[in-house]
Structures are given as C-alpha cells and as structure tokens.
Amino acid sequence: MTPQETLRQWIKESGNIVFFGGAGVSTESGIPDFRGQDGLYNQEYAYPPEVIVSHSFYKRNPEEFFRFYKNKMIVTDAKPNKAHLGLARLEKQGKLKAVITQNIDGLHQMAGSREVLELHGSIHRNYCQRCGRFHGLEAVLQAESVPTCGCGGRIKPDVVLYEEGLDQNVLRKAVDYISQADVLIIGGTSLAVYPAAGLIDYYQGSKLVLINKSDTARDAHADLVIHDSIGQVFGALEEGGQDEF
C-alpha cells in the first residue's frame, strides 16, 4: 500500500482527525513565506524580517513595520487551494474536528472550515490599543502609514509578533484537540517554530502523518511521511471520490 493509499484508509476509518498546518499550506495559494529573503526583499528593507515583525520593532518603528506588514504579509487576492478545500470537506463530513494553523490569512475560513484555531492570530482582526475597538482589514490597508482609530489610538493587527506570547486559550484548545485525536495530520511546516511545533508532543495516538515537501525534524517519529505538496496530496484524495470517506 502506498503512503497515499494508507492516508486515504486512515481517513476513511477515522472520525476524529485533527490537522496542524504551517506556511506551506498558504504558499500554494500564492502567499509567500515572509521569512524568505529574495533579492527584492534585500533591496527594500534594511532589517531582517524577524526583526521587523517583533514587538519591540513595532513599538519603536511603526511606520517601517506597517510598510513591511502591508507589502509582505497581506495578500488580498489569495484563494483557498485544494488543501484548504479538502479539510473543509472533511470537517463537513464530521471526520475532521479542528484545523490548527500557524497562518494568519484566514484562508481556512474562506474555504468553509469552522473550527479553526489560529495560533498566530489573523490579519482580518485589528484593534485599537487605546479604546479596544475592533477594526477590519480595510482599516490597515487604507491607512497611508500607521493606521489609527477614530479615538486617535494606534490600530494593531491581531497577530502574534516575535517577543509576544501565544493566546493561552487558543493554545489550550489546541492541546485538547491534539491529545484526543485519532489521526493527526501535520502539513506544510518544517516544525521549527516553537512553541507551536511542540504541540505535537501532546498527540497520544499511533497515526501521526507528516506531509511536507522537505524533511522535518520529526520525520523519524511519524507513522506516515509523505514528501509532497500538501495541495497535491489533498487533491489526490479528492480525486479518489467523496464516497471514499
């Protein structure tokens, strides 16, 4: 049985699947991994991306933060790919219990997923640091430089910056889902970003699936490893027919 066939069989037999995804899920929708430093990036910015999206830099140099944030971290025309759509379909069938994502683009919700735990927040939620009022994405996109609320306060994206902690409620729910899962599918992540990557240590089952184009630090611990595009894998599952599940 091929790894793809094994995955199909595990999905068919399970009613308690959890998916944990990273940047690779979104890059297939045309959203670049902001850590990738291409030539254009090196010409445009004087600081490494990890510095620009840190809490201290945001406070110290908000103009440069928002220039990078709007140019590199917001892609308004991105659409869900086969992975997003396949996961939403599995949830609708009652098989998938939750999507846990490190991405901030909202594509899982756009695809139809309902139980989405966003470890690093979302570009679609923004709030005033003075009065607490929430704002949509347009408030950031339409601002010439630093977005401000009607009260005069600065509007901050509800995303987790470097030097900031993850939301403990979201983290707790993620641990609960992973610890109770029958099948845990991890896709599009090298499992290098902590504390999020450490969440898989809470998995207690025997069907840990890793889907990534390149090797990860946890390949040796997985029950099934597929070195392929996450979109290709879910596309092949869909081609197998909905009745398969």
XYZ file of C-alpha atoms in Angstrom:
245
model
C 0.000 0.000 0.000
C 1.409 3.410 -0.974
C 1.622 6.235 1.600
C -1.245 7.999 -0.213
C -3.389 4.867 -0.015
C -2.554 4.460 3.670
C -3.592 8.041 4.343
C -6.848 7.508 2.474
C -7.557 4.377 4.524
C -6.821 6.112 7.847
C -9.114 8.998 6.920
C -11.828 6.583 5.855
C -11.673 4.728 9.179
C -11.404 7.756 11.465
C -13.977 10.083 12.969
C -11.524 12.158 14.993
C -8.923 13.806 12.751
C -7.008 16.971 13.632
C -4.928 18.967 11.144
C -1.943 21.101 12.115
C -0.625 23.349 9.330
C 2.151 25.818 8.646
C 3.250 28.284 5.988
C 3.451 25.607 3.280
C -0.337 25.351 3.237
C -0.613 29.011 2.242
C 2.371 29.276 -0.113
C 0.427 27.069 -2.532
C -2.189 29.836 -2.637
C 0.480 32.336 -3.631
C 1.204 33.699 -0.164
C 4.985 33.861 0.300
C 6.670 32.756 3.497
C 7.708 36.164 4.856
C 10.959 34.681 6.195
C 12.134 34.026 2.664
C 14.601 36.760 1.744
C 14.597 37.251 -2.013
C 16.602 39.859 -3.914
C 13.718 42.318 -3.876
C 13.437 41.959 -0.126
C 17.124 42.697 0.383
C 16.837 45.856 -1.706
C 13.697 47.071 0.017
C 14.308 46.581 3.728
C 17.226 47.369 5.981
C 16.299 44.815 8.653
C 15.729 41.035 8.703
C 12.024 40.100 8.634
C 12.176 38.557 12.118
C 13.320 41.927 13.465
C 10.637 43.928 11.660
C 7.800 41.716 12.944
C 8.974 41.823 16.543
C 7.060 43.592 19.296
C 9.946 45.916 20.139
C 10.393 46.992 16.488
C 6.636 47.560 16.123
C 6.746 49.916 19.096
C 9.971 51.625 18.047
C 9.385 51.992 14.303
C 5.680 51.515 13.461
C 5.981 53.195 10.046
C 8.520 50.644 8.804
C 6.616 47.806 10.488
C 3.400 48.642 8.627
C 5.250 49.152 5.340
C 6.603 45.598 5.584
C 3.370 44.181 7.019
C 1.223 45.528 4.195
C 3.724 44.663 1.453
C 4.736 41.195 2.603
C 2.147 39.753 4.979
C -1.186 40.771 3.455
C -2.251 39.156 0.169
C -5.831 40.180 -0.574
C -6.366 38.164 -3.763
C -5.283 34.758 -2.417
C -7.798 31.928 -2.723
C -8.072 28.623 -0.825
C -6.232 25.749 -2.500
C -7.033 22.023 -2.585
C -5.683 21.506 0.931
C -7.971 24.173 2.434
C -10.956 22.875 0.499
C -10.252 19.226 1.319
C -10.001 19.969 5.036
C -13.282 21.898 4.976
C -14.910 18.927 3.252
C -13.630 16.510 5.898
C -14.994 18.752 8.647
C -18.379 18.900 6.942
C -18.399 15.096 6.856
C -17.790 15.011 10.605
C -14.350 13.450 10.312
C -12.126 16.464 10.977
C -12.597 18.042 14.407
C -10.277 21.059 14.115
C -7.736 22.873 11.989
C -4.829 24.295 13.976
C -2.866 26.783 11.894
C 0.197 28.975 12.202
C -1.057 31.064 9.263
C -2.786 34.413 9.632
C -4.502 34.719 6.236
C -7.983 33.374 7.010
C -7.989 31.010 4.004
C -9.255 28.052 6.029
C -12.380 30.018 6.971
C -12.745 31.192 3.379
C -12.732 27.535 2.291
C -15.536 26.747 4.729
C -13.735 25.415 7.808
C -15.464 26.404 11.036
C -13.302 25.132 13.883
C -10.051 26.946 13.114
C -7.559 27.681 15.867
C -5.247 30.477 14.726
C -2.108 30.176 16.839
C -0.592 33.359 15.432
C -3.773 35.422 15.037
C -5.333 36.860 11.880
C -4.838 39.801 9.533
C -8.630 40.150 9.457
C -8.818 41.221 13.110
C -7.319 44.514 14.231
C -7.902 46.510 17.388
C -7.268 49.964 18.783
C -4.663 49.921 21.506
C -6.320 52.870 23.210
C -10.065 52.142 23.243
C -10.076 48.461 22.279
C -12.419 48.886 19.314
C -12.027 46.186 16.643
C -11.403 47.056 13.005
C -11.438 45.043 9.780
C -8.567 44.607 7.348
C -9.585 47.702 5.379
C -8.588 49.957 8.267
C -4.991 48.809 7.803
C -4.990 48.720 4.007
C -6.475 52.182 3.592
C -4.097 53.896 6.024
C -1.278 55.777 4.348
C 1.147 54.833 7.085
C 0.262 53.817 10.638
C -3.490 53.057 10.945
C -5.313 54.973 13.656
C -8.731 54.673 15.276
C -11.311 57.465 15.458
C -10.217 57.969 19.067
C -6.660 58.671 17.928
C -5.192 55.385 19.153
C -2.982 53.156 17.035
C -4.642 50.137 15.410
C -2.646 46.935 15.928
C -3.155 43.773 13.867
C -4.301 40.851 15.989
C -1.256 38.815 15.033
C 1.370 37.367 17.342
C 4.669 39.159 16.833
C 8.070 37.887 17.869
C 8.587 38.517 21.605
C 4.830 38.106 22.199
C 3.210 35.043 23.748
C 0.569 32.882 22.132
C -3.043 33.195 23.252
C -3.349 30.740 26.133
C -7.000 29.909 25.420
C -6.221 29.015 21.805
C -3.191 27.016 22.944
C -5.253 25.103 25.496
C -7.901 24.195 22.930
C -5.210 23.047 20.502
C -3.688 20.787 23.146
C -7.121 19.322 23.913
C -7.859 18.535 20.268
C -4.411 17.052 19.585
C -4.337 14.922 22.740
C -7.718 13.376 21.878
C -7.155 12.899 18.136
C -7.161 9.505 16.473
C -5.315 10.774 13.385
C -3.051 13.851 13.499
C -2.118 15.232 10.077
C 0.677 17.797 10.005
C 1.252 19.620 6.743
C 3.275 22.434 5.237
C 5.578 23.002 8.178
C 9.169 22.117 8.998
C 8.183 22.030 12.692
C 10.931 24.513 13.510
C 8.870 27.319 15.090
C 8.265 26.919 18.811
C 6.196 26.811 20.941
C 3.723 25.846 18.211
C 5.825 22.923 16.945
C 5.911 21.449 20.440
C 2.157 20.888 20.330
C 2.564 17.563 18.536
C 4.164 16.154 21.692
C 0.649 16.008 23.133
C -0.501 13.535 20.492
C -1.101 10.119 22.046
C -2.287 8.140 19.013
C -0.486 5.919 16.522
C -1.389 7.632 13.248
C 0.861 10.680 13.053
C 1.056 11.864 9.429
C 3.683 14.347 8.207
C 3.149 15.912 4.782
C 5.880 18.305 3.682
C 7.979 18.835 0.574
C 11.218 18.567 2.537
C 12.363 16.607 5.571
C 11.298 17.735 9.033
C 12.902 17.242 12.426
C 10.089 14.837 13.333
C 10.064 12.528 10.304
C 11.619 9.690 12.294
C 8.835 9.900 14.882
C 5.950 9.856 12.391
C 3.852 6.830 11.496
C 3.456 8.045 7.916
C 5.624 10.516 5.979
C 4.669 11.949 2.578
C 7.229 14.214 0.905
C 4.946 16.091 -1.451
C 2.953 19.286 -1.844
C 0.089 19.444 0.665
C -2.239 20.629 -2.110
C -1.237 17.715 -4.349
C -1.895 15.219 -1.565
C -5.370 16.558 -0.789
C -6.109 16.942 -4.478
C -5.351 13.245 -4.982
C -7.627 12.373 -2.058
C -10.441 14.360 -3.638
C -9.908 12.703 -6.996
C -10.482 9.412 -5.223
C -14.102 10.442 -4.758
C -16.092 11.793 -1.853
C -17.636 8.381 -1.229
C -14.204 7.127 -0.193
C -14.740 8.842 3.159
